[in-house]
mmCIF file of C-alpha atoms in Angstrom:
data_model
loop_
_atom_site.group_PDB
_atom_site.id
_atom_site.type_symbol
_atom_site.label_atom_id
_atom_site.label_comp_id
_atom_site.label_asym_id
_atom_site.label_seq_id
_atom_site.Cartn_x
_atom_site.Cartn_y
_atom_site.Cartn_z
ATOM 1 C CA MET U 1332 2.338 3.418 -21.195
ATOM 2 C CA THR U 1333 1.009 7.121 -22.621
ATOM 3 C CA ASN U 1334 0.288 9.453 -20.116
ATOM 4 C CA THR U 1335 -3.348 8.925 -20.069
ATOM 5 C CA LEU U 1336 -5.498 8.350 -16.781
ATOM 6 C CA VAL U 1337 -7.250 5.235 -18.715
ATOM 7 C CA PRO U 1338 -4.815 2.281 -19.430
ATOM 8 C CA PRO U 1339 -4.578 0.649 -22.679
ATOM 9 C CA ALA U 1340 -7.683 -1.902 -23.442
ATOM 10 C CA GLY U 1341 -7.464 -5.503 -22.779
ATOM 11 C CA PRO U 1342 -5.944 -7.246 -19.501
ATOM 12 C CA PRO U 1343 -4.774 -3.417 -18.492
ATOM 13 C CA ARG U 1344 -8.096 -2.145 -18.634
ATOM 14 C CA LEU U 1345 -9.804 -4.501 -17.119
ATOM 15 C CA LEU U 1346 -7.218 -4.897 -14.001
ATOM 16 C CA ALA U 1347 -7.595 -1.055 -13.660
ATOM 17 C CA TYR U 1348 -11.646 -1.393 -13.517
ATOM 18 C CA ALA U 1349 -11.097 -4.121 -11.038
ATOM 19 C CA GLN U 1350 -8.734 -1.985 -8.854
ATOM 20 C CA LEU U 1351 -11.576 1.197 -9.173
ATOM 21 C CA SER U 1352 -14.526 -1.247 -8.158
ATOM 22 C CA ASN U 1353 -12.733 -2.082 -4.820
ATOM 23 C CA SER U 1354 -11.171 0.917 -4.224
ATOM 24 C CA VAL U 1355 -14.746 2.426 -4.400
ATOM 25 C CA GLY U 1356 -15.951 0.525 -1.469
ATOM 26 C CA ASP U 1357 -12.602 0.376 0.802
ATOM 27 C CA GLY U 1358 -12.725 4.510 0.379
ATOM 28 C CA ALA U 1359 -16.888 4.306 2.149
ATOM 29 C CA TYR U 1360 -15.427 1.459 4.537
ATOM 30 C CA TYR U 1361 -12.140 3.718 5.709
ATOM 31 C CA THR U 1362 -14.500 6.592 5.871
ATOM 32 C CA THR U 1363 -17.200 5.093 8.370
ATOM 33 C CA SER U 1364 -15.552 2.169 9.844
ATOM 34 C CA ALA U 1365 -14.256 3.636 13.261
ATOM 35 C CA LEU U 1366 -17.723 5.349 13.901
ATOM 36 C CA TYR U 1367 -19.358 1.967 13.023
ATOM 37 C CA PHE U 1368 -17.390 -0.375 15.563
ATOM 38 C CA THR U 1369 -17.293 2.260 18.146
ATOM 39 C CA GLN U 1370 -21.141 3.689 17.902
ATOM 40 C CA VAL U 1371 -23.231 1.219 16.101
ATOM 41 C CA VAL U 1372 -21.272 -2.025 17.593
ATOM 42 C CA GLY U 1373 -20.522 -0.461 21.044
ATOM 43 C CA LEU U 1374 -16.616 -1.384 21.044
ATOM 44 C CA ALA U 1375 -14.346 0.991 22.842
ATOM 45 C CA PRO U 1376 -11.995 3.089 20.642
ATOM 46 C CA ALA U 1377 -8.855 1.151 22.380
ATOM 47 C CA ARG U 1378 -10.388 -2.262 21.771
ATOM 48 C CA VAL U 1379 -11.044 -1.554 17.925
ATOM 49 C CA GLY U 1380 -7.617 -0.293 17.692
ATOM 50 C CA LEU U 1381 -6.265 -3.324 19.225
ATOM 51 C CA GLY U 1382 -8.246 -5.545 17.069
ATOM 52 C CA LEU U 1383 -7.392 -3.688 14.055
ATOM 53 C CA THR U 1384 -3.849 -4.176 14.781
ATOM 54 C CA VAL U 1385 -3.885 -7.902 15.849
ATOM 55 C CA GLY U 1386 -5.593 -8.177 12.391
ATOM 56 C CA TRP U 1387 -2.931 -6.514 10.440
ATOM 57 C CA ALA U 1388 -0.282 -8.097 12.178
ATOM 58 C CA VAL U 1389 -1.804 -11.543 10.818
ATOM 59 C CA GLY U 1390 -1.963 -10.234 7.417
ATOM 60 C CA SER U 1391 1.783 -9.336 7.396
ATOM 61 C CA LEU U 1392 2.286 -12.797 8.122
ATOM 62 C CA VAL U 1393 0.262 -14.780 5.475
ATOM 63 C CA GLY U 1394 1.012 -12.474 2.779
ATOM 64 C CA VAL U 1395 3.824 -14.548 1.779
ATOM 65 C CA PRO U 1396 2.240 -17.995 1.934
ATOM 66 C CA LEU U 1397 -0.935 -16.936 0.160
ATOM 67 C CA GLY U 1398 1.385 -15.554 -2.516
ATOM 68 C CA ARG U 1399 3.225 -19.025 -2.686
ATOM 69 C CA LEU U 1400 -0.223 -20.229 -3.317
ATOM 70 C CA ALA U 1401 -0.833 -18.072 -5.937
ATOM 71 C CA ASP U 1402 2.593 -18.856 -7.773
ATOM 72 C CA ARG U 1403 1.762 -22.527 -7.365
ATOM 73 C CA ARG U 1404 -2.046 -22.732 -8.269
ATOM 74 C CA GLY U 1405 -2.271 -19.341 -10.993
ATOM 75 C CA PRO U 1406 -2.723 -15.962 -9.771
ATOM 76 C CA ARG U 1407 -5.805 -15.573 -11.619
ATOM 77 C CA GLY U 1408 -7.829 -17.998 -9.623
ATOM 78 C CA THR U 1409 -6.183 -17.331 -6.280
ATOM 79 C CA ALA U 1410 -6.786 -13.344 -6.931
ATOM 80 C CA VAL U 1411 -10.562 -14.321 -7.343
ATOM 81 C CA LEU U 1412 -11.007 -16.606 -4.532
ATOM 82 C CA LEU U 1413 -9.158 -14.156 -2.285
ATOM 83 C CA ALA U 1414 -11.637 -10.947 -3.470
ATOM 84 C CA LEU U 1415 -14.639 -13.127 -2.822
ATOM 85 C CA ALA U 1416 -13.036 -14.098 0.686
ATOM 86 C CA THR U 1417 -12.573 -10.103 1.338
ATOM 87 C CA GLY U 1418 -15.916 -9.327 0.472
ATOM 88 C CA LEU U 1419 -17.499 -12.395 2.720
ATOM 89 C CA ALA U 1420 -14.911 -10.538 5.598
ATOM 90 C CA VAL U 1421 -16.373 -7.505 5.143
ATOM 91 C CA ALA U 1422 -20.064 -8.591 5.261
ATOM 92 C CA SER U 1423 -18.984 -10.318 8.565
ATOM 93 C CA PHE U 1424 -18.559 -7.472 10.284
ATOM 94 C CA THR U 1425 -21.976 -6.502 9.646
ATOM 95 C CA VAL U 1426 -23.170 -9.511 12.256
ATOM 96 C CA VAL U 1427 -20.380 -8.532 15.113
ATOM 97 C CA ARG U 1428 -21.644 -8.042 18.464
ATOM 98 C CA GLY U 1429 -18.183 -8.280 20.680
ATOM 99 C CA PHE U 1430 -14.569 -7.996 20.830
ATOM 100 C CA TRP U 1431 -13.399 -11.270 19.860
ATOM 101 C CA PRO U 1432 -15.738 -11.753 16.636
ATOM 102 C CA PHE U 1433 -14.466 -8.662 15.406
ATOM 103 C CA VAL U 1434 -10.706 -9.465 16.349
ATOM 104 C CA LEU U 1435 -11.845 -12.546 13.988
ATOM 105 C CA ALA U 1436 -13.478 -10.822 11.188
ATOM 106 C CA ALA U 1437 -10.517 -8.132 11.268
ATOM 107 C CA CYS U 1438 -7.944 -10.980 11.068
ATOM 108 C CA ALA U 1439 -9.900 -12.713 8.045
ATOM 109 C CA TYR U 1440 -10.373 -9.157 6.553
ATOM 110 C CA ALA U 1441 -6.443 -8.547 6.683
ATOM 111 C CA ALA U 1442 -5.337 -12.024 5.569
ATOM 112 C CA ALA U 1443 -7.605 -11.649 2.676
ATOM 113 C CA GLN U 1444 -6.578 -8.327 1.496
ATOM 114 C CA SER U 1445 -2.838 -9.325 2.202
ATOM 115 C CA GLY U 1446 -3.136 -12.025 -0.116
ATOM 116 C CA LEU U 1447 -5.434 -10.560 -2.710
ATOM 117 C CA ALA U 1448 -2.520 -7.871 -3.338
ATOM 118 C CA ALA U 1449 0.024 -10.213 -3.742
ATOM 119 C CA ALA U 1450 -1.768 -12.593 -6.018
ATOM 120 C CA ARG U 1451 -3.007 -9.610 -8.436
ATOM 121 C CA GLN U 1452 0.745 -8.615 -8.509
ATOM 122 C CA ALA U 1453 1.453 -11.873 -9.915
ATOM 123 C CA LEU U 1454 -1.467 -11.584 -12.329
ATOM 124 C CA LEU U 1455 -0.020 -8.494 -13.278
ATOM 125 C CA ALA U 1456 3.154 -9.571 -13.865
ATOM 126 C CA GLY U 1457 1.947 -12.653 -16.055
ATOM 127 C CA LEU U 1458 -0.135 -10.492 -18.267
ATOM 128 C CA VAL U 1459 1.920 -7.467 -18.587
ATOM 129 C CA PRO U 1460 5.445 -7.025 -20.120
ATOM 130 C CA ALA U 1461 8.412 -6.427 -17.674
ATOM 131 C CA GLY U 1462 9.131 -3.219 -19.231
ATOM 132 C CA GLU U 1463 5.339 -1.936 -19.246
ATOM 133 C CA ARG U 1464 4.455 -3.193 -15.320
ATOM 134 C CA THR U 1465 5.697 0.133 -13.541
ATOM 135 C CA GLY U 1466 3.691 2.074 -16.162
ATOM 136 C CA LEU U 1467 0.520 0.152 -15.190
ATOM 137 C CA LEU U 1468 1.184 0.256 -11.857
ATOM 138 C CA ALA U 1469 0.957 4.087 -12.049
ATOM 139 C CA HIS U 1470 -1.923 3.876 -13.532
ATOM 140 C CA LEU U 1471 -3.393 1.729 -11.358
ATOM 141 C CA GLN U 1472 -2.369 3.751 -8.254
ATOM 142 C CA SER U 1473 -4.570 6.794 -10.282
ATOM 143 C CA THR U 1474 -7.154 4.518 -10.129
ATOM 144 C CA LEU U 1475 -7.030 3.524 -6.467
ATOM 145 C CA ASN U 1476 -7.287 7.436 -5.577
ATOM 146 C CA ALA U 1477 -10.029 8.432 -7.809
ATOM 147 C CA GLY U 1478 -11.974 5.128 -6.191
ATOM 148 C CA LEU U 1479 -11.416 6.281 -2.700
ATOM 149 C CA ALA U 1480 -12.378 9.741 -3.505
ATOM 150 C CA VAL U 1481 -15.646 8.602 -4.540
ATOM 151 C CA GLY U 1482 -16.084 5.948 -1.965
ATOM 152 C CA ALA U 1483 -15.144 8.862 0.477
ATOM 153 C CA GLY U 1484 -17.926 11.006 -0.761
ATOM 154 C CA LEU U 1485 -20.229 8.152 -0.209
ATOM 155 C CA GLY U 1486 -19.089 7.483 3.068
ATOM 156 C CA GLY U 1487 -19.526 10.773 4.022
ATOM 157 C CA LEU U 1488 -23.197 10.772 2.946
ATOM 158 C CA ALA U 1489 -23.460 7.578 5.849
ATOM 159 C CA LEU U 1490 -21.750 9.850 8.208
ATOM 160 C CA HIS U 1491 -23.972 12.891 7.491
ATOM 161 C CA ALA U 1492 -27.168 10.295 8.012
ATOM 162 C CA GLY U 1493 -25.962 8.782 11.008
ATOM 163 C CA THR U 1494 -28.507 5.754 11.431
ATOM 164 C CA ARG U 1495 -27.378 2.042 11.384
ATOM 165 C CA ALA U 1496 -28.856 1.371 8.078
ATOM 166 C CA ALA U 1497 -26.899 3.867 6.614
ATOM 167 C CA TYR U 1498 -23.598 2.292 7.815
ATOM 168 C CA LEU U 1499 -24.752 -1.120 6.915
ATOM 169 C CA GLY U 1500 -25.301 0.275 3.402
ATOM 170 C CA VAL U 1501 -21.593 1.121 3.358
ATOM 171 C CA PHE U 1502 -20.603 -2.353 4.354
ATOM 172 C CA ALA U 1503 -22.483 -3.724 2.058
ATOM 173 C CA LEU U 1504 -21.264 -1.543 -0.900
ATOM 174 C CA ASP U 1505 -17.741 -2.772 0.233
ATOM 175 C CA ALA U 1506 -18.638 -6.253 0.228
ATOM 176 C CA VAL U 1507 -20.467 -5.946 -3.287
ATOM 177 C CA SER U 1508 -17.479 -3.968 -4.716
ATOM 178 C CA PHE U 1509 -15.352 -7.091 -3.914
ATOM 179 C CA VAL U 1510 -17.689 -9.619 -5.569
ATOM 180 C CA VAL U 1511 -17.838 -7.008 -8.694
ATOM 181 C CA CYS U 1512 -13.774 -7.135 -8.717
ATOM 182 C CA ALA U 1513 -13.748 -10.976 -8.076
ATOM 183 C CA GLY U 1514 -15.963 -10.921 -11.507
ATOM 184 C CA LEU U 1515 -13.614 -8.678 -13.433
ATOM 185 C CA LEU U 1516 -10.440 -10.561 -12.490
ATOM 186 C CA LEU U 1517 -12.464 -13.409 -13.930
ATOM 187 C CA ARG U 1518 -12.556 -12.001 -17.348
ATOM 188 C CA LEU U 1519 -8.747 -11.813 -17.607
ATOM 189 C CA PRO U 1520 -6.588 -14.341 -19.546
ATOM 190 C CA SER U 1521 -6.014 -17.429 -17.429
ATOM 191 C CA VAL U 1522 -1.914 -17.447 -16.311
ATOM 192 C CA ARG U 1523 0.023 -20.677 -15.998
ATOM 193 C CA PRO U 1524 1.268 -21.080 -12.145
ATOM 194 C CA GLY U 1525 5.100 -20.555 -11.627
ATOM 195 C CA LEU U 1526 7.618 -23.325 -10.267
ATOM 196 C CA PRO U 1527 6.210 -26.542 -9.287
ATOM 197 C CA ALA U 1528 5.906 -26.817 -5.576
ATOM 198 C CA PRO U 1529 8.932 -29.268 -5.631
ATOM 199 C CA MET U 1530 11.339 -26.631 -7.113
ATOM 200 C CA VAL U 1531 10.046 -23.966 -4.527
ATOM 201 C CA ARG U 1532 10.761 -26.509 -1.907
ATOM 202 C CA ASN U 1533 13.936 -26.939 -2.791
ATOM 203 C CA ARG U 1534 14.928 -23.113 -1.754
ATOM 204 C CA GLY U 1535 14.105 -24.279 1.686
ATOM 205 C CA GLY U 1536 11.218 -24.015 4.442
ATOM 206 C CA LEU U 1537 11.672 -20.169 4.725
ATOM 207 C CA GLY U 1538 11.068 -19.422 0.930
ATOM 208 C CA VAL U 1539 11.780 -15.768 0.014
ATOM 209 C CA LEU U 1540 12.928 -14.810 3.526
ATOM 210 C CA ARG U 1541 16.187 -17.100 2.828
ATOM 211 C CA ASP U 1542 16.751 -14.397 -0.051
ATOM 212 C CA ARG U 1543 18.328 -11.974 2.289
ATOM 213 C CA PRO U 1544 19.105 -9.262 -0.346
ATOM 214 C CA TYR U 1545 15.558 -8.999 -1.553
ATOM 215 C CA ALA U 1546 14.342 -9.087 2.052
ATOM 216 C CA LEU U 1547 16.625 -6.058 2.649
ATOM 217 C CA VAL U 1548 15.372 -4.141 -0.340
ATOM 218 C CA ALA U 1549 11.686 -4.866 1.378
ATOM 219 C CA LEU U 1550 12.711 -3.717 4.508
ATOM 220 C CA LEU U 1551 14.365 -0.354 3.432
ATOM 221 C CA ASN U 1552 10.966 0.274 1.620
ATOM 222 C CA THR U 1553 9.164 -0.314 4.892
ATOM 223 C CA VAL U 1554 11.072 2.427 6.224
ATOM 224 C CA LEU U 1555 10.417 4.830 3.454
ATOM 225 C CA LEU U 1556 6.711 3.576 3.885
ATOM 226 C CA LEU U 1557 6.287 5.275 7.225
ATOM 227 C CA ARG U 1558 5.084 8.046 5.157
ATOM 228 C CA LEU U 1559 1.732 6.228 4.849
ATOM 229 C CA PRO U 1560 0.093 7.386 8.425
ATOM 230 C CA LEU U 1561 1.072 10.968 7.824
ATOM 231 C CA LEU U 1562 -1.925 12.017 5.977
ATOM 232 C CA SER U 1563 -4.370 10.028 7.671
ATOM 233 C CA LEU U 1564 -3.242 9.997 11.555
ATOM 234 C CA VAL U 1565 -0.100 12.196 11.880
ATOM 235 C CA LEU U 1566 -0.805 15.487 10.224
ATOM 236 C CA PRO U 1567 -4.513 15.935 11.480
ATOM 237 C CA LEU U 1568 -3.082 15.631 15.128
ATOM 238 C CA TRP U 1569 -0.239 18.141 13.892
ATOM 239 C CA ILE U 1570 -2.253 20.858 12.923
ATOM 240 C CA THR U 1571 -4.731 20.355 15.702
ATOM 241 C CA ARG U 1572 -2.221 20.320 18.341
ATOM 242 C CA ARG U 1573 0.898 21.824 17.153
ATOM 243 C CA THR U 1574 -0.177 24.373 14.897
ATOM 244 C CA GLU U 1575 -2.472 27.819 14.323
ATOM 245 C CA ALA U 1576 -4.072 26.337 11.266
ATOM 246 C CA PRO U 1577 -7.656 25.483 10.681
ATOM 247 C CA ALA U 1578 -8.800 21.875 11.072
ATOM 248 C CA TRP U 1579 -10.164 22.004 8.030
ATOM 249 C CA LEU U 1580 -6.929 22.213 6.267
ATOM 250 C CA VAL U 1581 -6.885 18.365 6.980
ATOM 251 C CA SER U 1582 -9.490 17.373 4.450
ATOM 252 C CA ALA U 1583 -8.254 20.129 1.870
ATOM 253 C CA LEU U 1584 -4.204 18.379 2.220
ATOM 254 C CA PHE U 1585 -6.273 14.874 1.959
ATOM 255 C CA VAL U 1586 -8.147 16.186 -1.437
ATOM 256 C CA LEU U 1587 -4.230 17.700 -2.431
ATOM 257 C CA ASN U 1588 -2.638 14.613 -1.852
ATOM 258 C CA THR U 1589 -5.134 12.324 -3.882
ATOM 259 C CA GLY U 1590 -5.931 14.647 -6.879
ATOM 260 C CA ALA U 1591 -1.958 14.889 -7.149
ATOM 261 C CA VAL U 1592 -1.657 11.165 -7.566
ATOM 262 C CA MET U 1593 -4.454 10.756 -9.674
ATOM 263 C CA LEU U 1594 -3.468 13.253 -12.104
ATOM 264 C CA PHE U 1595 0.540 12.799 -12.114
ATOM 265 C CA GLN U 1596 1.282 9.474 -10.867
ATOM 266 C CA VAL U 1597 1.659 7.954 -14.468
ATOM 267 C CA ARG U 1598 3.982 10.988 -15.520
ATOM 268 C CA ALA U 1599 6.286 10.314 -12.388
ATOM 269 C CA ALA U 1600 6.327 6.704 -13.239
ATOM 270 C CA ARG U 1601 7.317 7.310 -16.918
ATOM 271 C CA GLY U 1602 11.046 7.542 -16.568
ATOM 272 C CA VAL U 1603 11.436 4.803 -14.129
ATOM 273 C CA THR U 1604 12.095 1.641 -16.574
ATOM 274 C CA GLY U 1605 14.923 -0.318 -14.797
ATOM 275 C CA LEU U 1606 17.040 -0.963 -11.683
ATOM 276 C CA ALA U 1607 19.159 2.071 -12.197
ATOM 277 C CA THR U 1608 16.168 4.472 -13.087
ATOM 278 C CA ALA U 1609 14.415 3.082 -10.012
ATOM 279 C CA THR U 1610 16.874 3.613 -7.462
ATOM 280 C CA ARG U 1611 17.299 7.356 -8.750
ATOM 281 C CA ALA U 1612 13.584 7.879 -8.071
ATOM 282 C CA VAL U 1613 14.186 6.357 -4.641
ATOM 283 C CA ARG U 1614 17.165 8.413 -4.148
ATOM 284 C CA ARG U 1615 15.310 11.554 -4.892
ATOM 285 C CA ALA U 1616 12.059 10.597 -2.880
ATOM 286 C CA GLY U 1617 14.612 10.406 0.017
ATOM 287 C CA TRP U 1618 15.508 14.081 -0.644
ATOM 288 C CA VAL U 1619 12.055 15.612 -1.391
ATOM 289 C CA MET U 1620 11.022 13.867 1.830
ATOM 290 C CA LEU U 1621 13.563 15.218 3.910
ATOM 291 C CA ALA U 1622 12.598 18.742 2.665
ATOM 292 C CA ALA U 1623 9.115 17.654 3.348
ATOM 293 C CA CYS U 1624 9.716 17.044 6.729
ATOM 294 C CA VAL U 1625 11.499 20.130 7.440
ATOM 295 C CA VAL U 1626 9.033 22.263 6.243
ATOM 296 C CA PHE U 1627 6.580 20.666 8.181
ATOM 297 C CA ALA U 1628 8.298 21.307 11.299
ATOM 298 C CA LEU U 1629 8.572 25.047 10.114
ATOM 299 C CA SER U 1630 4.736 25.176 10.640
ATOM 300 C CA ALA U 1631 4.739 25.100 14.210
ATOM 301 C CA GLY U 1632 4.318 28.506 15.949
ATOM 302 C CA ALA U 1633 3.679 30.078 12.653
ATOM 303 C CA SER U 1634 0.726 32.520 12.320
ATOM 304 C CA LEU U 1635 -2.575 31.291 10.855
ATOM 305 C CA TRP U 1636 -2.230 31.892 7.429
ATOM 306 C CA VAL U 1637 1.679 31.184 7.164
ATOM 307 C CA ALA U 1638 1.272 28.033 8.968
ATOM 308 C CA VAL U 1639 -1.515 27.386 5.929
ATOM 309 C CA GLY U 1640 0.925 28.238 3.289
ATOM 310 C CA VAL U 1641 3.843 26.330 5.200
ATOM 311 C CA LEU U 1642 1.456 22.830 5.434
ATOM 312 C CA VAL U 1643 0.447 23.208 1.915
ATOM 313 C CA VAL U 1644 4.017 23.331 0.387
ATOM 314 C CA GLY U 1645 5.100 20.644 2.523
ATOM 315 C CA ALA U 1646 1.970 18.573 1.648
ATOM 316 C CA VAL U 1647 2.926 19.164 -1.863
ATOM 317 C CA LEU U 1648 6.772 18.104 -1.369
ATOM 318 C CA GLN U 1649 5.617 14.927 0.252
ATOM 319 C CA VAL U 1650 3.247 13.832 -2.470
ATOM 320 C CA VAL U 1651 5.844 14.297 -4.983
ATOM 321 C CA ALA U 1652 8.162 12.120 -2.722
ATOM 322 C CA GLU U 1653 5.208 9.457 -2.812
ATOM 323 C CA MET U 1654 5.286 9.438 -6.228
ATOM 324 C CA ASP U 1655 8.913 8.927 -6.855
ATOM 325 C CA GLN U 1656 9.210 6.427 -4.443
ATOM 326 C CA SER U 1657 5.960 4.550 -5.253
ATOM 327 C CA ALA U 1658 7.657 4.276 -9.102
ATOM 328 C CA GLY U 1659 11.001 3.259 -7.917
ATOM 329 C CA SER U 1660 9.606 0.726 -5.336
ATOM 330 C CA TRP U 1661 7.420 -1.027 -7.804
ATOM 331 C CA GLN U 1662 9.852 -1.570 -10.905
ATOM 332 C CA LEU U 1663 12.346 -2.962 -7.886
ATOM 333 C CA SER U 1664 9.868 -5.201 -6.209
ATOM 334 C CA PHE U 1665 9.212 -6.666 -10.000
ATOM 335 C CA ASP U 1666 12.850 -6.727 -11.294
ATOM 336 C CA LEU U 1667 14.453 -8.215 -8.195
ATOM 337 C CA ALA U 1668 11.729 -10.961 -7.645
ATOM 338 C CA PRO U 1669 12.613 -14.334 -9.932
ATOM 339 C CA GLU U 1670 10.034 -15.463 -12.366
ATOM 340 C CA GLY U 1671 8.048 -17.909 -11.281
ATOM 341 C CA ARG U 1672 7.960 -16.886 -7.693
ATOM 342 C CA VAL U 1673 6.308 -12.947 -8.171
ATOM 343 C CA GLY U 1674 3.515 -14.046 -5.667
ATOM 344 C CA GLU U 1675 5.631 -15.101 -3.021
ATOM 345 C CA TYR U 1676 8.365 -12.076 -3.587
ATOM 346 C CA GLN U 1677 5.443 -9.795 -3.952
ATOM 347 C CA GLY U 1678 3.737 -11.149 -0.521
ATOM 348 C CA LEU U 1679 6.659 -10.101 1.325
ATOM 349 C CA PHE U 1680 7.189 -7.052 -0.299
ATOM 350 C CA GLY U 1681 3.460 -5.998 0.528
ATOM 351 C CA THR U 1682 3.840 -6.419 4.136
ATOM 352 C CA GLY U 1683 5.772 -3.262 4.311
ATOM 353 C CA VAL U 1684 2.584 -1.729 4.219
ATOM 354 C CA THR U 1685 0.806 -3.598 6.256
ATOM 355 C CA VAL U 1686 4.016 -3.087 8.730
ATOM 356 C CA ALA U 1687 3.924 0.711 8.344
ATOM 357 C CA ARG U 1688 0.288 1.017 8.940
ATOM 358 C CA THR U 1689 0.439 -1.206 12.281
ATOM 359 C CA LEU U 1690 3.281 0.222 13.724
ATOM 360 C CA GLY U 1691 3.720 3.578 12.021
ATOM 361 C CA PRO U 1692 0.531 5.268 13.849
ATOM 362 C CA LEU U 1693 2.180 4.567 17.322
ATOM 363 C CA LEU U 1694 5.790 5.377 16.524
ATOM 364 C CA LEU U 1695 4.828 8.475 14.336
ATOM 365 C CA THR U 1696 2.807 10.069 16.576
ATOM 366 C CA THR U 1697 5.660 9.850 19.393
ATOM 367 C CA LEU U 1698 8.148 10.865 17.370
ATOM 368 C CA LEU U 1699 6.526 14.107 15.475
ATOM 369 C CA VAL U 1700 3.370 14.965 17.718
ATOM 370 C CA GLU U 1701 5.195 14.554 21.076
ATOM 371 C CA TRP U 1702 8.840 15.531 20.285
ATOM 372 C CA GLY U 1703 8.010 17.937 17.747
ATOM 373 C CA THR U 1704 10.667 19.441 15.189
ATOM 374 C CA PRO U 1705 13.337 17.072 16.314
ATOM 375 C CA GLY U 1706 10.969 14.086 15.333
ATOM 376 C CA TRP U 1707 10.893 15.839 11.789
ATOM 377 C CA LEU U 1708 14.316 15.993 11.488
ATOM 378 C CA LEU U 1709 14.855 12.600 12.592
ATOM 379 C CA LEU U 1710 12.129 10.881 10.304
ATOM 380 C CA GLY U 1711 13.551 12.810 7.526
ATOM 381 C CA GLY U 1712 16.923 11.751 8.202
ATOM 382 C CA ALA U 1713 15.714 8.375 8.195
ATOM 383 C CA MET U 1714 14.086 8.651 5.226
ATOM 384 C CA LEU U 1715 16.983 9.835 3.150
ATOM 385 C CA ALA U 1716 19.654 7.113 4.634
ATOM 386 C CA ALA U 1717 17.021 4.436 3.682
ATOM 387 C CA SER U 1718 16.867 5.913 0.099
ATOM 388 C CA TYR U 1719 20.691 5.722 -0.455
ATOM 389 C CA ALA U 1720 20.724 2.278 1.009
ATOM 390 C CA MET U 1721 18.210 1.006 -1.482
ATOM 391 C CA GLY U 1722 21.102 1.281 -4.430
ATOM 392 C CA PRO U 1723 23.310 -1.010 -2.841
ATOM 393 C CA ALA U 1724 20.739 -3.084 -1.654
ATOM 394 C CA ALA U 1725 19.466 -3.487 -5.223
ATOM 395 C CA ARG U 1726 22.368 -4.058 -6.670
ATOM 396 C CA LEU U 1727 23.267 -6.994 -4.491
ATOM 397 C CA ALA U 1728 20.034 -8.309 -4.745
ATOM 398 C CA ALA U 1729 20.076 -8.213 -8.614
ATOM 399 C CA GLY U 1730 23.474 -10.231 -8.264
ATOM 400 C CA ARG U 1731 21.833 -12.833 -6.304
ATOM 401 C CA ARG U 1732 19.232 -12.899 -9.140
ATOM 402 C CA ALA U 1733 22.348 -13.678 -12.017
ATOM 403 C CA GLU U 1734 24.008 -15.974 -9.300
ATOM 404 C CA ASP U 1735 20.775 -18.174 -9.634
ATOM 405 C CA ARG U 1736 20.477 -18.156 -13.058
ATOM 406 C CA ILE U 1737 23.846 -19.319 -13.442
ATOM 407 C CA ARG U 1738 24.107 -21.846 -10.512
ATOM 408 C CA ARG U 1739 20.605 -23.292 -10.619
ATOM 409 C CA PRO U 1740 19.099 -22.887 -14.098
ATOM 410 C CA GLU U 1741 16.697 -25.534 -13.304
ATOM 411 C CA LEU U 1742 14.619 -22.757 -11.238
ATOM 412 C CA VAL U 1743 14.324 -20.491 -14.106
ATOM 413 C CA PRO U 1744 11.346 -21.248 -16.240
#
């Protein structure tokens, strides 16, 4: 992979276009959905939070079975169907008028999104050689951030208008973006299914959950993903409640993060080519994240412009840690998954994002906004410990893969 923002022609570029399509819609949706559900639908904020939490909890449970479905039936067709299902779920939000219909729509949306993520990873694994997957994922992450930025701008126009029609236009845009995504995925070459269903069942009813070393790697990655609510929720609260920095700094730090990922994620992933380099990248991310937490803590009580400078430094460190951790975890998630069962294993690995976004806001607001400096130090220490534990866990999982090849060669296509 070259260090360009546009991936090579062929399947990699089609995957990037599909990513761009639905990320533009998602960016607009994320910007406006909370106000739509509260101001247009008329739900109480607490009920919106509860409904979304229930939805993402369901999504975390169905990721593995939907990933397994992609392995058995073929990832391209499964991804296309789940992209269409996501678009339909988004469209259903426009007719929701009460709490329970909202919960059902949120569950459908989160389930389809979780399954789509696993199926697309399985599709990528079938189309791209092992040595190029992390590089392509870096391209896709850059594309994702670019799309989210464009979508957020469109969402901002809807917020400025403030009308029901403007909000409905955003939801229509997001629904259509997933239809376009499905059409682009359908243009990709077909990938044959992985292991036949009888072979998968021979591993036991729990499937990937019986692979404890891989499950441990996924759990450690979930700890590292607790950084996800920082930018969207915790830092805004920290800045407005604990520092003298102006509120506009929240949007400036968001732009800094998305712009840095868009421009430098490919470069950050370039040196990650195997298990050893992946675990080093994760370990390095742990140290940088610890430094970011210390710097963020120092912003409390500082004068206005000192606080601004400290928070910018912390945000730079945080995004560097994010890019290293992302590159390392992508490599590990693919290298440690057995061929033919990538969708199922990615379904489990992807639950880390769902869990971090579901439990992270409550945990981190208590830990950081309420506790202050001790909470920041505790979070940084937990990140560092998880990053160092990743190396032994990855070696254990790699040993498990080698044993499988020796003891059960019929499970290796």
